PDB file of C-alpha atoms in Angstrom:
ATOM      1  CA  MET A   1      20.711   0.229 -47.159  1.00  0.00           C
ATOM      2  CA  ALA A   2      20.587   0.088 -43.374  1.00  0.00           C
ATOM      3  CA  VAL A   3      21.799   2.982 -41.279  1.00  0.00           C
ATOM      4  CA  ALA A   4      25.003   2.166 -39.396  1.00  0.00           C
ATOM      5  CA  LEU A   5      24.121   3.376 -35.908  1.00  0.00           C
ATOM      6  CA  ALA A   6      25.286   0.475 -33.788  1.00  0.00           C
ATOM      7  CA  ALA A   7      28.483   2.166 -32.615  1.00  0.00           C
ATOM      8  CA  VAL A   8      26.876   5.555 -32.078  1.00  0.00           C
ATOM      9  CA  THR A   9      25.322   6.641 -28.827  1.00  0.00           C
ATOM     10  CA  LEU A  10      22.149   8.466 -29.791  1.00  0.00           C
ATOM     11  CA  PRO A  11      18.842   8.899 -27.975  1.00  0.00           C
ATOM     12  CA  THR A  12      16.472   6.020 -28.679  1.00  0.00           C
ATOM     13  CA  VAL A  13      13.902   8.313 -30.294  1.00  0.00           C
ATOM     14  CA  VAL A  14      16.509   9.497 -32.829  1.00  0.00           C
ATOM     15  CA  GLU A  15      17.668   5.973 -33.672  1.00  0.00           C
ATOM     16  CA  GLU A  16      14.077   4.822 -34.138  1.00  0.00           C
ATOM     17  CA  LEU A  17      13.211   7.789 -36.348  1.00  0.00           C
ATOM     18  CA  LEU A  18      16.261   7.268 -38.578  1.00  0.00           C
ATOM     19  CA  SER A  19      15.532   3.546 -38.844  1.00  0.00           C
ATOM     20  CA  GLU A  20      11.899   4.227 -39.818  1.00  0.00           C
ATOM     21  CA  MET A  21      13.033   6.777 -42.381  1.00  0.00           C
ATOM     22  CA  ALA A  22      15.518   4.287 -43.856  1.00  0.00           C
ATOM     23  CA  ALA A  23      12.791   1.649 -44.123  1.00  0.00           C
ATOM     24  CA  ALA A  24      10.446   4.126 -45.819  1.00  0.00           C
ATOM     25  CA  VAL A  25      13.125   5.103 -48.342  1.00  0.00           C
ATOM     26  CA  ARG A  26      13.735   1.434 -49.191  1.00  0.00           C
ATOM     27  CA  GLU A  27      10.019   0.885 -49.768  1.00  0.00           C
ATOM     28  CA  SER A  28       8.983   4.076 -51.548  1.00  0.00           C
ATOM     29  CA  ALA A  29      12.237   5.929 -52.331  1.00  0.00           C
ATOM     30  CA  ARG A  30      11.040   8.939 -50.335  1.00  0.00           C
ATOM     31  CA  ILE A  31      10.755  10.167 -46.758  1.00  0.00           C
ATOM     32  CA  PRO A  32       7.119  10.471 -45.599  1.00  0.00           C
ATOM     33  CA  ASP A  33       5.906  13.884 -44.487  1.00  0.00           C
ATOM     34  CA  GLU A  34       5.183  12.653 -40.953  1.00  0.00           C
ATOM     35  CA  HIS A  35       8.829  11.652 -40.558  1.00  0.00           C
ATOM     36  CA  LEU A  36       9.963  15.049 -41.805  1.00  0.00           C
ATOM     37  CA  LEU A  37       7.692  16.714 -39.268  1.00  0.00           C
ATOM     38  CA  SER A  38       9.141  14.528 -36.510  1.00  0.00           C
ATOM     39  CA  LEU A  39      12.626  15.453 -37.662  1.00  0.00           C
ATOM     40  CA  LYS A  40      11.729  19.156 -37.497  1.00  0.00           C
ATOM     41  CA  PHE A  41      10.177  18.695 -34.043  1.00  0.00           C
ATOM     42  CA  ILE A  42      13.296  17.024 -32.619  1.00  0.00           C
ATOM     43  CA  PHE A  43      16.030  19.081 -34.291  1.00  0.00           C
ATOM     44  CA  GLY A  44      14.321  22.388 -35.071  1.00  0.00           C
ATOM     45  CA  SER A  45      15.979  24.559 -37.709  1.00  0.00           C
ATOM     46  CA  SER A  46      18.958  22.182 -37.884  1.00  0.00           C
ATOM     47  CA  ALA A  47      16.710  19.664 -39.658  1.00  0.00           C
ATOM     48  CA  ILE A  48      16.049  22.057 -42.549  1.00  0.00           C
ATOM     49  CA  GLN A  49      19.712  23.003 -42.777  1.00  0.00           C
ATOM     50  CA  ALA A  50      20.787  19.343 -42.723  1.00  0.00           C
ATOM     51  CA  LEU A  51      18.330  18.414 -45.471  1.00  0.00           C
ATOM     52  CA  ASP A  52      19.671  21.300 -47.538  1.00  0.00           C
ATOM     53  CA  LEU A  53      23.210  19.910 -47.164  1.00  0.00           C
ATOM     54  CA  VAL A  54      21.945  16.514 -48.310  1.00  0.00           C
ATOM     55  CA  ASP A  55      20.158  18.049 -51.315  1.00  0.00           C
ATOM     56  CA  ARG A  56      23.383  19.809 -52.308  1.00  0.00           C
ATOM     57  CA  GLN A  57      25.301  16.531 -51.985  1.00  0.00           C
ATOM     58  CA  SER A  58      27.680  18.103 -49.501  1.00  0.00           C
ATOM     59  CA  ILE A  59      28.537  14.835 -47.718  1.00  0.00           C
ATOM     60  CA  THR A  60      31.451  12.635 -48.770  1.00  0.00           C
ATOM     61  CA  LEU A  61      32.357   9.277 -47.236  1.00  0.00           C
ATOM     62  CA  ILE A  62      36.141   8.912 -47.295  1.00  0.00           C
ATOM     63  CA  SER A  63      37.461   5.349 -46.938  1.00  0.00           C
ATOM     64  CA  SER A  64      40.953   3.857 -46.777  1.00  0.00           C
ATOM     65  CA  PRO A  65      42.222   0.294 -47.442  1.00  0.00           C
ATOM     66  CA  SER A  66      42.598  -0.380 -43.699  1.00  0.00           C
ATOM     67  CA  GLY A  67      38.842   0.062 -43.261  1.00  0.00           C
ATOM     68  CA  ARG A  68      38.942   3.482 -41.634  1.00  0.00           C
ATOM     69  CA  GLN A  69      36.098   5.800 -42.604  1.00  0.00           C
ATOM     70  CA  VAL A  70      35.350   9.462 -42.012  1.00  0.00           C
ATOM     71  CA  TYR A  71      32.704  11.771 -43.407  1.00  0.00           C
ATOM     72  CA  GLN A  72      33.607  15.151 -44.816  1.00  0.00           C
ATOM     73  CA  VAL A  73      30.833  17.732 -44.940  1.00  0.00           C
ATOM     74  CA  LEU A  74      30.999  20.933 -46.954  1.00  0.00           C
ATOM     75  CA  GLY A  75      29.180  23.476 -44.797  1.00  0.00           C
ATOM     76  CA  SER A  76      26.997  26.316 -46.010  1.00  0.00           C
ATOM     77  CA  SER A  77      29.854  28.742 -45.287  1.00  0.00           C
ATOM     78  CA  GLY A  78      32.172  26.895 -47.641  1.00  0.00           C
ATOM     79  CA  LYS A  79      34.244  25.317 -44.881  1.00  0.00           C
ATOM     80  CA  THR A  80      34.651  21.552 -44.598  1.00  0.00           C
ATOM     81  CA  TYR A  81      34.166  19.595 -41.388  1.00  0.00           C
ATOM     82  CA  ILE A  82      35.071  16.057 -40.365  1.00  0.00           C
ATOM     83  CA  CYS A  83      32.343  13.836 -38.905  1.00  0.00           C
ATOM     84  CA  LEU A  84      32.947  10.504 -37.187  1.00  0.00           C
ATOM     85  CA  THR A  85      29.832   8.374 -36.763  1.00  0.00           C
ATOM     86  CA  SER A  86      31.768   5.780 -34.759  1.00  0.00           C
ATOM     87  CA  CYS A  87      32.032   8.207 -31.836  1.00  0.00           C
ATOM     88  CA  HIS A  88      29.264  10.688 -32.732  1.00  0.00           C
ATOM     89  CA  TYR A  89      31.582  13.655 -33.414  1.00  0.00           C
ATOM     90  CA  CYS A  90      31.824  16.695 -35.693  1.00  0.00           C
ATOM     91  CA  SER A  91      34.724  19.136 -35.870  1.00  0.00           C
ATOM     92  CA  CYS A  92      32.507  22.220 -36.264  1.00  0.00           C
ATOM     93  CA  PRO A  93      32.301  24.889 -33.514  1.00  0.00           C
ATOM     94  CA  ALA A  94      28.536  24.371 -33.150  1.00  0.00           C
ATOM     95  CA  PHE A  95      29.058  20.755 -32.098  1.00  0.00           C
ATOM     96  CA  ALA A  96      31.669  21.725 -29.488  1.00  0.00           C
ATOM     97  CA  PHE A  97      29.533  24.555 -28.106  1.00  0.00           C
ATOM     98  CA  SER A  98      25.858  23.586 -28.489  1.00  0.00           C
ATOM     99  CA  VAL A  99      26.115  19.787 -28.282  1.00  0.00           C
ATOM    100  CA  LEU A 100      29.041  19.069 -25.961  1.00  0.00           C
ATOM    101  CA  ARG A 101      29.224  22.080 -23.675  1.00  0.00           C
ATOM    102  CA  LYS A 102      25.729  23.541 -23.442  1.00  0.00           C
ATOM    103  CA  SER A 103      23.774  20.382 -24.359  1.00  0.00           C
ATOM    104  CA  ASP A 104      21.258  22.550 -26.190  1.00  0.00           C
ATOM    105  CA  SER A 105      21.203  20.268 -29.244  1.00  0.00           C
ATOM    106  CA  LEU A 106      21.362  16.539 -29.867  1.00  0.00           C
ATOM    107  CA  LEU A 107      23.337  16.920 -33.105  1.00  0.00           C
ATOM    108  CA  CYS A 108      24.830  19.674 -35.204  1.00  0.00           C
ATOM    109  CA  LYS A 109      23.486  20.093 -38.735  1.00  0.00           C
ATOM    110  CA  HIS A 110      26.577  18.473 -40.285  1.00  0.00           C
ATOM    111  CA  LEU A 111      26.325  15.269 -38.263  1.00  0.00           C
ATOM    112  CA  LEU A 112      22.577  15.120 -38.829  1.00  0.00           C
ATOM    113  CA  ALA A 113      23.196  15.554 -42.570  1.00  0.00           C
ATOM    114  CA  VAL A 114      25.565  12.571 -42.450  1.00  0.00           C
ATOM    115  CA  TYR A 115      22.895  10.356 -40.884  1.00  0.00           C
ATOM    116  CA  LEU A 116      20.285  11.574 -43.357  1.00  0.00           C
ATOM    117  CA  SER A 117      22.620  10.897 -46.270  1.00  0.00           C
ATOM    118  CA  GLN A 118      23.003   7.344 -44.956  1.00  0.00           C
ATOM    119  CA  VAL A 119      19.229   7.024 -44.830  1.00  0.00           C
ATOM    120  CA  MET A 120      18.829   8.339 -48.371  1.00  0.00           C
ATOM    121  CA  SER A 121      22.018   6.737 -49.771  1.00  0.00           C
ATOM    122  CA  THR A 122      23.102  10.047 -51.279  1.00  0.00           C
ATOM    123  CA  CYS A 123      26.585  10.603 -49.850  1.00  0.00           C
ATOM    124  CA  ARG A 124      29.486  10.664 -52.262  1.00  0.00           C
ATOM    125  CA  GLN A 125      32.223   8.023 -52.047  1.00  0.00           C
ATOM    126  CA  LEU A 126      35.951   8.700 -52.077  1.00  0.00           C
ATOM    127  CA  SER A 127      38.696   6.098 -51.668  1.00  0.00           C
ATOM    128  CA  VAL A 128      42.103   7.273 -50.480  1.00  0.00           C
ATOM    129  CA  SER A 129      45.252   5.661 -49.128  1.00  0.00           C
ATOM    130  CA  ASP A 130      45.790   5.307 -45.398  1.00  0.00           C
ATOM    131  CA  LYS A 131      48.470   7.995 -45.602  1.00  0.00           C
ATOM    132  CA  GLN A 132      46.119  10.404 -47.378  1.00  0.00           C
ATOM    133  CA  LEU A 133      43.393   9.833 -44.798  1.00  0.00           C
ATOM    134  CA  THR A 134      45.854  10.513 -41.997  1.00  0.00           C
ATOM    135  CA  GLU A 135      46.891  13.736 -43.741  1.00  0.00           C
ATOM    136  CA  ILE A 136      43.230  14.792 -44.022  1.00  0.00           C
ATOM    137  CA  LEU A 137      42.720  14.307 -40.280  1.00  0.00           C
ATOM    138  CA  LEU A 138      45.979  16.055 -39.410  1.00  0.00           C
ATOM    139  CA  MET A 139      45.053  18.973 -41.653  1.00  0.00           C
ATOM    140  CA  GLU A 140      41.764  19.329 -39.773  1.00  0.00           C
ATOM    141  CA  LYS A 141      43.643  19.465 -36.473  1.00  0.00           C
ATOM    142  CA  LYS A 142      46.146  21.962 -37.883  1.00  0.00           C
ATOM    143  CA  GLN A 143      43.353  24.232 -39.127  1.00  0.00           C
ATOM    144  CA  GLU A 144      41.723  24.250 -35.684  1.00  0.00           C
ATOM    145  CA  ALA A 145      45.055  25.069 -34.043  1.00  0.00           C
ATOM    146  CA  GLN A 146      45.510  27.974 -36.462  1.00  0.00           C
ATOM    147  CA  LYS A 147      42.025  29.307 -35.667  1.00  0.00           C
ATOM    148  CA  VAL A 148      42.783  29.134 -31.942  1.00  0.00           C
ATOM    149  CA  HIS A 149      46.104  30.897 -32.435  1.00  0.00           C
ATOM    150  CA  LEU A 150      44.533  33.720 -34.459  1.00  0.00           C
ATOM    151  CA  THR A 151      41.755  34.148 -31.877  1.00  0.00           C
ATOM    152  CA  LEU A 152      44.255  34.310 -29.040  1.00  0.00           C
ATOM    153  CA  GLN A 153      46.453  36.770 -30.923  1.00  0.00           C
ATOM    154  CA  LYS A 154      43.448  39.053 -31.358  1.00  0.00           C
ATOM    155  CA  LEU A 155      42.699  38.751 -27.631  1.00  0.00           C
ATOM    156  CA  VAL A 156      46.309  39.676 -26.835  1.00  0.00           C
ATOM    157  CA  ALA A 157      46.005  42.774 -29.031  1.00  0.00           C
ATOM    158  CA  VAL A 158      42.700  43.771 -27.416  1.00  0.00           C
ATOM    159  CA  SER A 159      44.057  43.222 -23.906  1.00  0.00           C
ATOM    160  CA  ARG A 160      47.047  45.447 -24.680  1.00  0.00           C
ATOM    161  CA  GLU A 161      44.804  48.207 -26.002  1.00  0.00           C
ATOM    162  CA  THR A 162      42.374  47.963 -23.076  1.00  0.00           C
ATOM    163  CA  PRO A 163      42.544  51.116 -20.930  1.00  0.00           C
ATOM    164  CA  SER A 164      43.886  50.776 -17.408  1.00  0.00           C
ATOM    165  CA  GLY A 165      41.160  49.731 -15.004  1.00  0.00           C
ATOM    166  CA  ALA A 166      39.230  47.798 -17.647  1.00  0.00           C
ATOM    167  CA  SER A 167      39.557  44.193 -18.745  1.00  0.00           C
ATOM    168  CA  LEU A 168      38.061  41.721 -21.173  1.00  0.00           C
ATOM    169  CA  GLY A 169      36.451  39.899 -18.280  1.00  0.00           C
ATOM    170  CA  ALA A 170      36.533  36.154 -17.632  1.00  0.00           C
ATOM    171  CA  LEU A 171      33.124  35.666 -19.250  1.00  0.00           C
ATOM    172  CA  ASP A 172      34.125  37.474 -22.462  1.00  0.00           C
ATOM    173  CA  LEU A 173      37.344  35.478 -22.667  1.00  0.00           C
ATOM    174  CA  ARG A 174      35.510  32.208 -22.091  1.00  0.00           C
ATOM    175  CA  ARG A 175      32.989  32.968 -24.829  1.00  0.00           C
ATOM    176  CA  CYS A 176      35.806  33.566 -27.305  1.00  0.00           C
ATOM    177  CA  LEU A 177      37.456  30.245 -26.482  1.00  0.00           C
ATOM    178  CA  LEU A 178      34.407  27.979 -26.093  1.00  0.00           C
ATOM    179  CA  PRO A 179      34.363  26.649 -29.686  1.00  0.00           C
ATOM    180  CA  PHE A 180      37.860  25.212 -29.362  1.00  0.00           C
ATOM    181  CA  SER A 181      39.061  21.938 -27.870  1.00  0.00           C
ATOM    182  CA  ARG A 182      41.145  21.775 -24.709  1.00  0.00           C
ATOM    183  CA  GLN A 183      44.077  20.301 -26.628  1.00  0.00           C
ATOM    184  CA  SER A 184      44.096  23.230 -29.064  1.00  0.00           C
ATOM    185  CA  LEU A 185      44.114  25.663 -26.155  1.00  0.00           C
ATOM    186  CA  LYS A 186      46.899  23.685 -24.484  1.00  0.00           C
ATOM    187  CA  ASP A 187      48.963  23.873 -27.675  1.00  0.00           C
ATOM    188  CA  ASN A 188      48.611  27.672 -27.544  1.00  0.00           C
ATOM    189  CA  ARG A 189      49.076  28.088 -23.796  1.00  0.00           C
ATOM    190  CA  ASP A 190      51.925  30.585 -24.222  1.00  0.00           C
ATOM    191  CA  VAL A 191      49.672  32.999 -26.117  1.00  0.00           C
ATOM    192  CA  LEU A 192      46.830  32.392 -23.661  1.00  0.00           C
ATOM    193  CA  TYR A 193      49.214  33.282 -20.828  1.00  0.00           C
ATOM    194  CA  SER A 194      49.947  36.608 -22.546  1.00  0.00           C
ATOM    195  CA  VAL A 195      46.246  37.481 -22.474  1.00  0.00           C
ATOM    196  CA  GLY A 196      46.036  36.781 -18.757  1.00  0.00           C
ATOM    197  CA  HIS A 197      49.297  38.626 -18.084  1.00  0.00           C
ATOM    198  CA  ASN A 198      48.122  41.736 -19.933  1.00  0.00           C
ATOM    199  CA  GLN A 199      44.829  41.718 -18.061  1.00  0.00           C
ATOM    200  CA  THR A 200      46.606  41.321 -14.697  1.00  0.00           C
ATOM    201  CA  HIS A 201      49.003  44.124 -15.608  1.00  0.00           C
ATOM    202  CA  SER A 202      46.101  46.442 -16.532  1.00  0.00           C
ATOM    203  CA  ARG A 203      44.386  45.798 -13.207  1.00  0.00           C
ATOM    204  CA  SER A 204      47.662  46.318 -11.337  1.00  0.00           C
ATOM    205  CA  VAL A 205      48.303  49.652 -13.058  1.00  0.00           C
ATOM    206  CA  ALA A 206      44.727  50.750 -12.378  1.00  0.00           C
ATOM    207  CA  SER A 207      45.071  49.816  -8.716  1.00  0.00           C
ATOM    208  CA  LYS A 208      48.299  51.837  -8.382  1.00  0.00           C
ATOM    209  CA  ASP A 209      46.675  54.815 -10.105  1.00  0.00           C
ATOM    210  CA  ARG A 210      43.767  54.726  -7.659  1.00  0.00           C
ATOM    211  CA  SER A 211      46.139  54.469  -4.694  1.00  0.00           C
ATOM    212  CA  THR A 212      48.219  57.402  -5.952  1.00  0.00           C
ATOM    213  CA  PHE A 213      45.122  59.502  -6.519  1.00  0.00           C
ATOM    214  CA  SER A 214      43.803  58.702  -3.040  1.00  0.00           C
ATOM    215  CA  SER A 215      47.086  59.639  -1.355  1.00  0.00           C
ATOM    216  CA  ARG A 216      47.288  62.924  -3.231  1.00  0.00           C
ATOM    217  CA  ALA A 217      43.660  63.930  -2.862  1.00  0.00           C
ATOM    218  CA  PRO A 218      43.187  66.864  -0.463  1.00  0.00           C
ATOM    219  CA  ALA A 219      41.442  66.198   2.815  1.00  0.00           C
ATOM    220  CA  PRO A 220      37.808  67.350   2.859  1.00  0.00           C
TER     221      PRO A 220
END
């Protein structure tokens, strides 16, 4: 079974390696050690984690009558993630942070596991209606929105408890929000505004306190 990579933008070295692995599996029903070493060299620890997901049969190909297909991967933490090979995407935070934003990795372990399951023909198959597939995708989006909302609510609470003169800091706030998509943050912009408002208020109060102290301090 050939690996469907035509619509996916991957580095040439990755496409070639996956194609060679698929050919080896067709011929000998196993992946040669040299290919496994190459996989480890390119993807590091993600290769081992992806192979573990494949061994545990954590990848499911979900298809609908209209021809739409998505992959659902059960992660090691017990959470499920949606992978789309047509646009080289995974819904996990590691993909958003390490692959898209920092460019530290070529693939997350879930997306790599999907490609390896294609190579080894081990992914499970599930047929659903078009409506059910739409509901699966909408549920994924809803779950991300809920995670963003909870994170922002915690930031609001922390910003309110922060002593005058101190703040979360732009870098700390950015780190908390990096795993989430821009759309999810936009959907929660009212809560995000509260974080910024609380931080501005804390700095304003601290500034007034310093001014009051300076005006009341005795001359030397």
